[in-house]
Amino acid sequence: MLVLPKGVRHMPGYIARPAQEALVEEIRRVVQAAPLYVPAMPRTGKEMSVRMTNCGALGWVTDKERGYRYQPTHPVTGEPWPPIPEALLQLWRQVSGYPHPPEACLVNFYAADARMGLHQDRDEQDFDAPVVSVSLGDDCLFRVGQNTREGGTKSFRLKSGDVVVLGGEGRLAFHGVDRIYPATSALLKNGGRINLTLRRVTVPTEAAQPAGGGLGRT
């Protein structure tokens, strides 16, 4: 049995196939409003292998000039990000254990040759809130480690409908995607993998409304 770092939860098949299909349609609408673009690394300007977009009040972006950050508008179109679909807000309420709603949902599309190096999600102000990750489409080999690069890592396969939560002691765990397994899912017509990561960016004020109770299994 694979033992994951504290605070890291893997929920295989949490999202049933009909809900996955509905979620893909929601993400298609997000992409129509906020097209996928190719992000670039800070300083070097090297293009990342994934294409990405966002939904929510804030979106995570990166470029050579200004680096990693959150902003309220699409870096290419200048338009505000579309709202987070209700199904994802429900998922957050079910699995996050956090009383306030997410402000950002990063949408990453992985083609067969795309990867994501080991990194921490630390551009947010509020580390009390977890990061909730959803896999749709082809399988990937996911790797997760400790809160420092020196710690060992564990690798396991993520399938369509799986959910991973990085919270508590695992909120700043290093993690990445080592490879995509093409043609392992028929969910996406042209193959590939969609990864959705829900994040709380700012520290809630006392007047902020809680996210509310869960609405049952997705």
Short mmCIF file of C-alpha atoms in Angstrom, two decimals:
data_model
loop_
_atom_site.label_atom_id
_atom_site.label_comp_id
_atom_site.label_asym_id
_atom_site.label_seq_id
_atom_site.Cartn_x
_atom_site.Cartn_y
_atom_site.Cartn_z
CA MET A 1 0.00 0.00 0.00
CA LEU A 2 1.32 3.41 -1.00
CA VAL A 3 1.73 5.70 2.00
CA LEU A 4 1.39 9.37 1.04
CA PRO A 5 2.88 12.34 2.90
CA LYS A 6 0.75 13.73 5.73
CA GLY A 7 -1.94 16.07 4.46
CA VAL A 8 -1.97 14.58 0.95
CA ARG A 9 -5.19 12.73 0.10
CA HIS A 10 -5.86 10.70 -3.06
CA MET A 11 -9.51 9.90 -3.79
CA PRO A 12 -9.61 7.50 -6.76
CA GLY A 13 -12.70 7.70 -8.96
CA TYR A 14 -14.33 10.33 -6.75
CA ILE A 15 -16.09 11.94 -9.72
CA ALA A 16 -18.38 9.53 -11.58
CA ARG A 17 -18.25 9.31 -15.38
CA PRO A 18 -21.50 11.26 -16.06
CA ALA A 19 -20.27 14.08 -13.80
CA GLN A 20 -16.90 14.02 -15.59
CA GLU A 21 -18.65 14.44 -18.94
CA ALA A 22 -20.72 17.34 -17.62
CA LEU A 23 -17.60 18.94 -16.17
CA VAL A 24 -15.78 18.71 -19.51
CA GLU A 25 -18.66 20.62 -21.12
CA GLU A 26 -18.38 23.28 -18.42
CA ILE A 27 -14.64 23.60 -19.05
CA ARG A 28 -15.25 23.92 -22.80
CA ARG A 29 -17.40 26.95 -22.03
CA VAL A 30 -14.66 28.34 -19.80
CA VAL A 31 -12.13 27.94 -22.62
CA GLN A 32 -14.46 29.65 -25.09
CA ALA A 33 -14.54 32.69 -22.80
CA ALA A 34 -10.88 32.48 -21.73
CA PRO A 35 -8.82 30.70 -24.44
CA LEU A 36 -5.94 28.39 -23.59
CA TYR A 37 -2.54 30.05 -23.91
CA VAL A 38 1.09 28.98 -23.49
CA PRO A 39 2.63 30.31 -20.26
CA ALA A 40 6.32 31.25 -20.00
CA MET A 41 8.81 30.80 -17.19
CA PRO A 42 10.07 33.86 -15.25
CA ARG A 43 13.42 35.35 -16.30
CA THR A 44 14.15 32.80 -19.05
CA GLY A 45 10.90 33.14 -20.97
CA LYS A 46 10.99 29.41 -21.73
CA GLU A 47 7.56 28.16 -22.71
CA MET A 48 5.90 25.56 -20.48
CA SER A 49 4.73 22.32 -22.09
CA VAL A 50 1.15 22.71 -20.85
CA ARG A 51 -1.46 25.10 -22.12
CA MET A 52 -3.54 26.84 -19.51
CA THR A 53 -6.34 29.18 -18.60
CA ASN A 54 -8.33 30.00 -15.46
CA CYS A 55 -11.77 30.64 -14.07
CA GLY A 56 -12.75 32.48 -10.92
CA ALA A 57 -12.20 35.96 -9.52
CA LEU A 58 -8.44 35.48 -9.87
CA GLY A 59 -6.26 33.46 -12.21
CA TRP A 60 -2.68 32.21 -11.91
CA VAL A 61 -0.38 33.42 -14.68
CA THR A 62 3.34 33.56 -15.40
CA ASP A 63 5.55 35.31 -17.93
CA LYS A 64 9.18 36.32 -18.40
CA GLU A 65 8.75 39.91 -17.28
CA ARG A 66 6.57 39.68 -14.17
CA GLY A 67 6.86 36.06 -13.07
CA TYR A 68 4.33 34.03 -11.10
CA ARG A 69 1.26 35.88 -9.85
CA TYR A 70 -2.52 36.02 -9.62
CA GLN A 71 -4.51 38.60 -11.56
CA PRO A 72 -8.20 39.19 -12.37
CA THR A 73 -7.84 39.22 -16.17
CA HIS A 74 -6.68 36.94 -18.99
CA PRO A 75 -3.10 37.86 -19.99
CA VAL A 76 -3.86 37.74 -23.73
CA THR A 77 -7.43 39.00 -24.10
CA GLY A 78 -7.45 41.33 -21.08
CA GLU A 79 -10.95 40.11 -20.21
CA PRO A 80 -12.03 39.02 -16.71
CA TRP A 81 -11.88 35.29 -16.05
CA PRO A 82 -15.23 33.46 -16.30
CA PRO A 83 -16.77 32.20 -13.05
CA ILE A 84 -15.91 28.85 -11.50
CA PRO A 85 -18.57 26.26 -12.47
CA GLU A 86 -20.98 25.37 -9.68
CA ALA A 87 -20.01 21.68 -9.84
CA LEU A 88 -16.46 22.61 -8.84
CA LEU A 89 -17.68 24.83 -6.01
CA GLN A 90 -19.71 21.87 -4.76
CA LEU A 91 -16.64 19.65 -4.95
CA TRP A 92 -14.67 22.17 -2.91
CA ARG A 93 -17.37 22.16 -0.24
CA GLN A 94 -17.30 18.37 -0.13
CA VAL A 95 -13.58 17.71 0.14
CA SER A 96 -11.69 20.85 1.19
CA GLY A 97 -12.72 21.08 4.85
CA TYR A 98 -12.32 24.85 4.45
CA PRO A 99 -15.18 27.26 5.25
CA HIS A 100 -14.61 29.80 2.47
CA PRO A 101 -14.93 29.41 -1.31
CA PRO A 102 -12.04 29.11 -3.77
CA GLU A 103 -11.08 32.21 -5.72
CA ALA A 104 -9.18 30.57 -8.57
CA CYS A 105 -9.39 27.44 -10.67
CA LEU A 106 -6.33 26.84 -12.81
CA VAL A 107 -7.08 24.81 -15.96
CA ASN A 108 -4.06 22.96 -17.36
CA PHE A 109 -4.24 20.94 -20.58
CA TYR A 110 -1.61 18.24 -21.02
CA ALA A 111 -0.98 16.85 -24.50
CA ALA A 112 0.79 13.48 -24.73
CA ASP A 113 4.26 15.02 -24.41
CA ALA A 114 3.49 17.56 -21.67
CA ARG A 115 5.08 17.45 -18.22
CA MET A 116 5.13 19.50 -15.02
CA GLY A 117 8.31 19.64 -12.94
CA LEU A 118 8.33 19.35 -9.17
CA HIS A 119 7.08 22.58 -7.62
CA GLN A 120 5.21 24.04 -4.67
CA ASP A 121 1.96 26.01 -4.89
CA ARG A 122 3.04 28.98 -2.80
CA ASP A 123 1.88 32.09 -4.66
CA GLU A 124 -1.24 32.24 -2.48
CA GLN A 125 -1.57 34.31 0.70
CA ASP A 126 -3.62 31.72 2.56
CA PHE A 127 -1.87 28.38 3.19
CA ASP A 128 -4.61 27.31 5.61
CA ALA A 129 -6.76 26.53 2.57
CA PRO A 130 -5.91 23.35 0.65
CA VAL A 131 -5.33 22.91 -3.05
CA VAL A 132 -7.95 20.61 -4.60
CA SER A 133 -6.90 18.92 -7.85
CA VAL A 134 -9.17 17.14 -10.37
CA SER A 135 -7.98 14.83 -13.16
CA LEU A 136 -9.98 14.45 -16.39
CA GLY A 137 -8.97 12.43 -19.44
CA ASP A 138 -5.81 10.39 -19.92
CA ASP A 139 -3.90 8.92 -16.98
CA CYS A 140 -0.76 10.59 -15.68
CA LEU A 141 2.13 9.63 -13.41
CA PHE A 142 1.87 12.02 -10.47
CA ARG A 143 4.77 12.54 -8.10
CA VAL A 144 4.54 14.07 -4.63
CA GLY A 145 7.19 14.73 -2.02
CA GLN A 146 7.80 16.63 1.18
CA ASN A 147 7.91 20.36 1.92
CA THR A 148 11.58 20.52 0.93
CA ARG A 149 13.32 19.25 -2.18
CA GLU A 150 15.54 17.02 -0.04
CA GLY A 151 12.66 14.77 1.01
CA GLY A 152 11.85 11.57 -0.85
CA THR A 153 8.98 11.38 -3.35
CA LYS A 154 6.16 8.95 -4.07
CA SER A 155 4.75 8.32 -7.55
CA PHE A 156 1.32 6.99 -8.42
CA ARG A 157 -1.05 6.97 -11.35
CA LEU A 158 -3.93 9.44 -11.54
CA LYS A 159 -6.95 8.44 -13.61
CA SER A 160 -9.92 10.38 -14.92
CA GLY A 161 -12.23 11.31 -12.06
CA ASP A 162 -9.53 11.14 -9.38
CA VAL A 163 -9.25 13.96 -6.85
CA VAL A 164 -6.12 14.91 -4.89
CA VAL A 165 -6.13 17.29 -1.93
CA LEU A 166 -2.96 18.99 -0.67
CA GLY A 167 -3.76 20.39 2.77
CA GLY A 168 -2.48 20.73 6.30
CA GLU A 169 1.10 19.47 6.53
CA GLY A 170 0.94 18.57 2.84
CA ARG A 171 -0.20 22.00 1.61
CA LEU A 172 3.32 22.95 0.46
CA ALA A 173 4.40 19.48 -0.65
CA PHE A 174 6.45 19.43 -3.83
CA HIS A 175 4.52 17.75 -6.64
CA GLY A 176 4.58 17.34 -10.39
CA VAL A 177 3.54 15.27 -13.41
CA ASP A 178 6.24 13.01 -14.87
CA ARG A 179 4.34 11.71 -17.88
CA ILE A 180 1.01 11.28 -19.62
CA TYR A 181 -0.27 7.84 -20.67
CA PRO A 182 -1.93 8.44 -24.08
CA ALA A 183 -5.17 6.72 -25.07
CA THR A 184 -5.98 5.57 -21.52
CA SER A 185 -9.30 7.43 -21.44
CA ALA A 186 -12.02 8.15 -24.00
CA LEU A 187 -13.37 11.14 -22.07
CA LEU A 188 -11.69 13.76 -24.26
CA LYS A 189 -12.40 13.34 -27.96
CA ASN A 190 -8.85 14.12 -29.05
CA GLY A 191 -7.09 12.68 -26.01
CA GLY A 192 -4.91 14.45 -23.46
CA ARG A 193 -5.45 15.33 -19.82
CA ILE A 194 -7.20 18.25 -18.16
CA ASN A 195 -6.11 19.14 -14.63
CA LEU A 196 -8.20 21.54 -12.57
CA THR A 197 -6.77 22.99 -9.36
CA LEU A 198 -9.00 24.95 -7.02
CA ARG A 199 -7.24 27.45 -4.77
CA ARG A 200 -8.03 30.09 -2.18
CA VAL A 201 -5.69 33.02 -2.86
CA THR A 202 -6.41 35.70 -0.25
CA VAL A 203 -7.00 35.47 3.50
CA PRO A 204 -10.76 35.77 4.12
CA THR A 205 -12.03 38.80 5.99
CA GLU A 206 -14.38 38.39 8.95
CA ALA A 207 -17.26 39.51 6.76
CA ALA A 208 -16.59 36.87 4.09
CA GLN A 209 -19.34 34.32 3.58
CA PRO A 210 -18.53 30.65 4.23
CA ALA A 211 -18.66 28.14 1.39
CA GLY A 212 -21.52 26.20 3.01
CA GLY A 213 -22.09 22.50 3.57
CA GLY A 214 -21.49 19.63 1.18
CA LEU A 215 -24.08 18.61 -1.37
CA GLY A 216 -23.24 14.90 -1.66
CA ARG A 217 -20.88 12.95 -3.86
CA THR A 218 -20.04 14.48 -7.25
#
